[in-house]
Amino acid sequence: MKAPMSGAVLFDLDETLTDRTASIVRYAQRFHCDFGKAFAQHTPGDVARVIADADQRGYAPRGVVFDALVSRLAWQHQVDATLLAAHWDAWYPMDTLGRPDIVSTLQTLRDRGWRLGVITNGATARQEPKIDVLGIRPLLSVVVVSETVGIKKPDPGIFQLALKSLKCPGSDAWFVGDHPDNDIIGAQHAGLKAIWLRGVHRWPDAFPEPSFQIDRISEVLEIVHNQTTSSQH
């Protein structure tokens, strides 16, 4: 059964479509290859742990991560954090790894008639390449990056921009994300139905948990199908 032509399923990018932990491990291997001779006693695993501890799942200021790499690795000579920042900007997006089944899930949604999109906070130069590396660009009808449009989640305006581009009312749209405030509560305030990907952030006690929750991206298919079918009867 195909969805209404106006229907849309929109996704957060980092930690929803991407696996940030796995991506950091992959990037740490590249970092160690490029800089490891300067701190020979450290392994790629050590580098990954330093990044992950400082990164706070992407919510720490970027400078905190690079300062941690400078201070917590036993460099044999002085290193400039700006050099490490440039390396991250150039290579971390290229080392992005996706969560299981994202391409097949998005393809199935498209085949069922849904239009798809990504709404993400972050720098355009880092976020756009991730979409290409994941191989999902051809499946998307809209991509909205906060730096590009000057609005950040959870501001309802960024969700409305995507809906306007698709000519889709919020009542016919779903948003899938991992962050309770930026993704789920933000999308709900914009009038979208929201699906929370558990396991990344703890749900805040001050708000009721959302009706729709998943542990894997592929579970979106059943929720969207069942809710669409029930609404048509």
GROMACS .gro file of C-alpha atoms in nm:
model
  233
    1MET     CA    1   0.000   0.000   0.000
    2LYS     CA    2   0.147   0.332  -0.103
    3ALA     CA    3   0.148   0.634   0.122
    4PRO     CA    4  -0.032   0.954   0.026
    5MET     CA    5   0.172   1.151  -0.228
    6SER     CA    6   0.209   1.429   0.029
    7GLY     CA    7   0.353   1.195   0.292
    8ALA     CA    8   0.711   1.235   0.411
    9VAL     CA    9   0.952   1.064   0.648
   10LEU     CA   10   1.235   1.289   0.763
   11PHE     CA   11   1.544   1.187   0.957
   12ASP     CA   12   1.806   1.335   1.182
   13LEU     CA   13   2.158   1.258   1.059
   14ASP     CA   14   2.415   1.216   1.338
   15GLU     CA   15   2.351   0.919   1.568
   16THR     CA   16   2.025   0.843   1.384
   17LEU     CA   17   2.138   0.751   1.035
   18THR     CA   18   2.505   0.749   1.131
   19ASP     CA   19   2.677   0.538   1.395
   20ARG     CA   20   2.900   0.797   1.560
   21THR     CA   21   3.082   0.551   1.784
   22ALA     CA   22   3.180   0.329   1.490
   23SER     CA   23   3.269   0.635   1.283
   24ILE     CA   24   3.504   0.761   1.554
   25VAL     CA   25   3.674   0.422   1.571
   26ARG     CA   26   3.725   0.429   1.195
   27TYR     CA   27   3.851   0.787   1.200
   28ALA     CA   28   4.089   0.707   1.486
   29GLN     CA   29   4.260   0.451   1.266
   30ARG     CA   30   4.321   0.719   1.002
   31PHE     CA   31   4.435   0.967   1.268
   32HIS     CA   32   4.681   0.713   1.407
   33CYS     CA   33   4.813   0.639   1.058
   34ASP     CA   34   4.874   1.009   0.991
   35PHE     CA   35   5.003   1.117   1.334
   36GLY     CA   36   5.090   0.798   1.520
   37LYS     CA   37   5.466   0.826   1.479
   38ALA     CA   38   5.448   1.132   1.701
   39PHE     CA   39   5.291   0.933   1.990
   40ALA     CA   40   5.414   0.581   1.923
   41GLN     CA   41   5.301   0.429   2.253
   42HIS     CA   42   4.933   0.496   2.180
   43THR     CA   43   4.707   0.268   1.975
   44PRO     CA   44   4.415   0.360   1.749
   45GLY     CA   45   4.192   0.239   2.031
   46ASP     CA   46   4.351   0.493   2.266
   47VAL     CA   47   4.282   0.769   2.013
   48ALA     CA   48   3.920   0.659   1.974
   49ARG     CA   49   3.868   0.664   2.351
   50VAL     CA   50   4.012   1.014   2.383
   51ILE     CA   51   3.783   1.142   2.107
   52ALA     CA   52   3.473   0.964   2.233
   53ASP     CA   53   3.526   1.080   2.593
   54ALA     CA   54   3.566   1.443   2.488
   55ASP     CA   55   3.311   1.439   2.208
   56GLN     CA   56   2.997   1.386   2.420
   57ARG     CA   57   2.826   1.224   2.119
   58GLY     CA   58   2.888   1.532   1.908
   59TYR     CA   59   2.755   1.788   2.155
   60ALA     CA   60   3.088   1.910   2.294
   61PRO     CA   61   3.239   2.220   2.132
   62ARG     CA   62   3.481   2.104   1.863
   63GLY     CA   63   3.773   2.272   2.034
   64VAL     CA   64   3.728   2.051   2.341
   65VAL     CA   65   3.793   1.742   2.130
   66PHE     CA   66   4.110   1.876   1.972
   67ASP     CA   67   4.240   2.010   2.302
   68ALA     CA   68   4.188   1.662   2.450
   69LEU     CA   69   4.387   1.506   2.167
   70VAL     CA   70   4.670   1.751   2.233
   71SER     CA   71   4.673   1.708   2.612
   72ARG     CA   72   4.591   1.338   2.657
   73LEU     CA   73   4.821   1.187   2.396
   74ALA     CA   74   5.193   1.176   2.475
   75TRP     CA   75   5.315   1.376   2.178
   76GLN     CA   76   5.691   1.373   2.122
   77HIS     CA   77   5.677   1.730   1.999
   78GLN     CA   78   5.438   2.021   2.035
   79VAL     CA   79   5.132   1.995   1.814
   80ASP     CA   80   4.885   2.267   1.720
   81ALA     CA   81   4.518   2.190   1.787
   82THR     CA   82   4.425   2.379   1.468
   83LEU     CA   83   4.618   2.118   1.268
   84LEU     CA   84   4.411   1.843   1.428
   85ALA     CA   85   4.091   2.040   1.364
   86ALA     CA   86   4.177   2.069   0.995
   87HIS     CA   87   4.243   1.694   0.980
   88TRP     CA   88   3.904   1.623   1.142
   89ASP     CA   89   3.720   1.854   0.904
   90ALA     CA   90   3.885   1.694   0.603
   91TRP     CA   91   3.859   1.327   0.700
   92TYR     CA   92   3.598   1.258   0.968
   93PRO     CA   93   3.303   1.303   0.727
   94MET     CA   94   3.473   1.060   0.489
   95ASP     CA   95   3.493   0.800   0.766
   96THR     CA   96   3.124   0.818   0.852
   97LEU     CA   97   2.957   0.482   0.899
   98GLY     CA   98   2.583   0.431   0.889
   99ARG     CA   99   2.359   0.233   1.117
  100PRO     CA  100   2.249  -0.109   0.991
  101ASP     CA  101   1.987  -0.121   0.718
  102ILE     CA  102   1.960   0.253   0.655
  103VAL     CA  103   1.985   0.226   0.276
  104SER     CA  104   1.738  -0.062   0.248
  105THR     CA  105   1.497   0.106   0.490
  106LEU     CA  106   1.502   0.435   0.301
  107GLN     CA  107   1.468   0.254  -0.030
  108THR     CA  108   1.164   0.062   0.096
  109LEU     CA  109   1.002   0.383   0.218
  110ARG     CA  110   1.061   0.542  -0.122
  111ASP     CA  111   0.918   0.236  -0.296
  112ARG     CA  112   0.606   0.269  -0.080
  113GLY     CA  113   0.554   0.625  -0.195
  114TRP     CA  114   0.705   0.827   0.087
  115ARG     CA  115   0.925   1.127   0.021
  116LEU     CA  116   1.236   1.137   0.235
  117GLY     CA  117   1.460   1.401   0.381
  118VAL     CA  118   1.729   1.485   0.635
  119ILE     CA  119   1.721   1.771   0.885
  120THR     CA  120   2.048   1.813   1.070
  121ASN     CA  121   2.228   2.059   1.291
  122GLY     CA  122   2.591   2.124   1.211
  123ALA     CA  123   2.834   2.275   0.966
  124THR     CA  124   2.739   2.240   0.601
  125ALA     CA  125   3.090   2.138   0.494
  126ARG     CA  126   3.086   1.847   0.740
  127GLN     CA  127   2.723   1.735   0.715
  128GLU     CA  128   2.670   1.732   0.339
  129PRO     CA  129   2.963   1.494   0.267
  130LYS     CA  130   2.833   1.248   0.526
  131ILE     CA  131   2.512   1.209   0.324
  132ASP     CA  132   2.714   1.123   0.014
  133VAL     CA  133   2.938   0.881   0.202
  134LEU     CA  134   2.631   0.700   0.338
  135GLY     CA  135   2.505   0.661  -0.019
  136ILE     CA  136   2.158   0.796   0.054
  137ARG     CA  137   2.161   1.120  -0.147
  138PRO     CA  138   1.962   0.974  -0.443
  139LEU     CA  139   1.685   0.868  -0.204
  140LEU     CA  140   1.632   1.212  -0.051
  141SER     CA  141   1.393   1.481  -0.167
  142VAL     CA  142   1.519   1.745   0.075
  143VAL     CA  143   1.827   1.810   0.291
  144VAL     CA  144   1.822   2.093   0.546
  145VAL     CA  145   2.145   2.178   0.732
  146SER     CA  146   2.124   2.428   1.016
  147GLU     CA  147   2.430   2.630   0.913
  148THR     CA  148   2.293   2.667   0.560
  149VAL     CA  149   1.951   2.796   0.666
  150GLY     CA  150   2.048   2.978   0.986
  151ILE     CA  151   1.805   2.785   1.209
  152LYS     CA  152   1.887   2.499   1.444
  153LYS     CA  153   1.678   2.220   1.587
  154PRO     CA  154   1.471   2.222   1.804
  155ASP     CA  155   1.342   2.547   1.650
  156PRO     CA  156   1.020   2.447   1.470
  157GLY     CA  157   1.126   2.671   1.183
  158ILE     CA  158   1.386   2.427   1.054
  159PHE     CA  159   1.125   2.151   1.033
  160GLN     CA  160   0.885   2.387   0.861
  161LEU     CA  161   1.146   2.470   0.598
  162ALA     CA  162   1.171   2.103   0.503
  163LEU     CA  163   0.793   2.066   0.495
  164LYS     CA  164   0.759   2.376   0.280
  165SER     CA  165   1.013   2.242   0.034
  166LEU     CA  166   0.814   1.920   0.007
  167LYS     CA  167   0.476   2.099   0.008
  168CYS     CA  168   0.384   1.858   0.284
  169PRO     CA  169   0.171   1.938   0.592
  170GLY     CA  170   0.315   1.836   0.925
  171SER     CA  171   0.022   1.604   0.985
  172ASP     CA  172   0.141   1.391   0.690
  173ALA     CA  173   0.503   1.380   0.802
  174TRP     CA  174   0.714   1.175   1.038
  175PHE     CA  175   1.046   1.267   1.196
  176VAL     CA  176   1.293   1.008   1.322
  177GLY     CA  177   1.568   1.110   1.562
  178ASP     CA  178   1.772   1.019   1.868
  179HIS     CA  179   1.777   1.343   2.068
  180PRO     CA  180   1.474   1.396   2.293
  181ASP     CA  181   1.470   1.776   2.272
  182ASN     CA  182   1.627   1.862   1.938
  183ASP     CA  183   1.458   1.585   1.742
  184ILE     CA  184   1.147   1.451   1.911
  185ILE     CA  185   1.005   1.744   2.106
  186GLY     CA  186   1.120   1.986   1.836
  187ALA     CA  187   0.944   1.787   1.563
  188GLN     CA  188   0.628   1.753   1.769
  189HIS     CA  189   0.617   2.129   1.826
  190ALA     CA  190   0.639   2.170   1.448
  191GLY     CA  191   0.337   1.943   1.403
  192LEU     CA  192   0.513   1.626   1.287
  193LYS     CA  193   0.467   1.277   1.425
  194ALA     CA  194   0.792   1.172   1.591
  195ILE     CA  195   0.973   0.841   1.631
  196TRP     CA  196   1.244   0.823   1.897
  197LEU     CA  197   1.555   0.609   1.837
  198ARG     CA  198   1.646   0.484   2.183
  199GLY     CA  199   1.991   0.406   2.316
  200VAL     CA  200   2.177   0.731   2.251
  201HIS     CA  201   2.027   0.983   2.494
  202ARG     CA  202   1.825   0.928   2.808
  203TRP     CA  203   1.468   1.055   2.791
  204PRO     CA  204   1.419   1.352   3.030
  205ASP     CA  205   1.189   1.288   3.324
  206ALA     CA  206   1.012   1.622   3.271
  207PHE     CA  207   0.841   1.504   2.951
  208PRO     CA  208   0.625   1.203   2.871
  209GLU     CA  209   0.799   0.950   2.651
  210PRO     CA  210   0.683   0.950   2.286
  211SER     CA  211   0.430   0.695   2.167
  212PHE     CA  212   0.660   0.567   1.893
  213GLN     CA  213   1.003   0.430   1.987
  214ILE     CA  214   1.253   0.212   1.804
  215ASP     CA  215   1.585   0.043   1.862
  216ARG     CA  216   1.675  -0.003   1.494
  217ILE     CA  217   1.607   0.221   1.194
  218SER     CA  218   1.437  -0.065   1.008
  219GLU     CA  219   1.159  -0.061   1.271
  220VAL     CA  220   1.039   0.266   1.119
  221LEU     CA  221   0.885   0.063   0.836
  222GLU     CA  222   0.637  -0.119   1.057
  223ILE     CA  223   0.536   0.189   1.255
  224VAL     CA  224   0.475   0.405   0.949
  225HIS     CA  225   0.294   0.127   0.765
  226ASN     CA  226   0.069   0.036   1.057
  227GLN     CA  227  -0.019   0.395   1.141
  228THR     CA  228  -0.091   0.481   0.777
  229THR     CA  229  -0.305   0.171   0.731
  230SER     CA  230  -0.508   0.236   1.047
  231SER     CA  231  -0.567   0.598   0.950
  232GLN     CA  232  -0.710   0.491   0.616
  233HIS     CA  233  -0.978   0.271   0.775
   0.00000   0.00000   0.00000
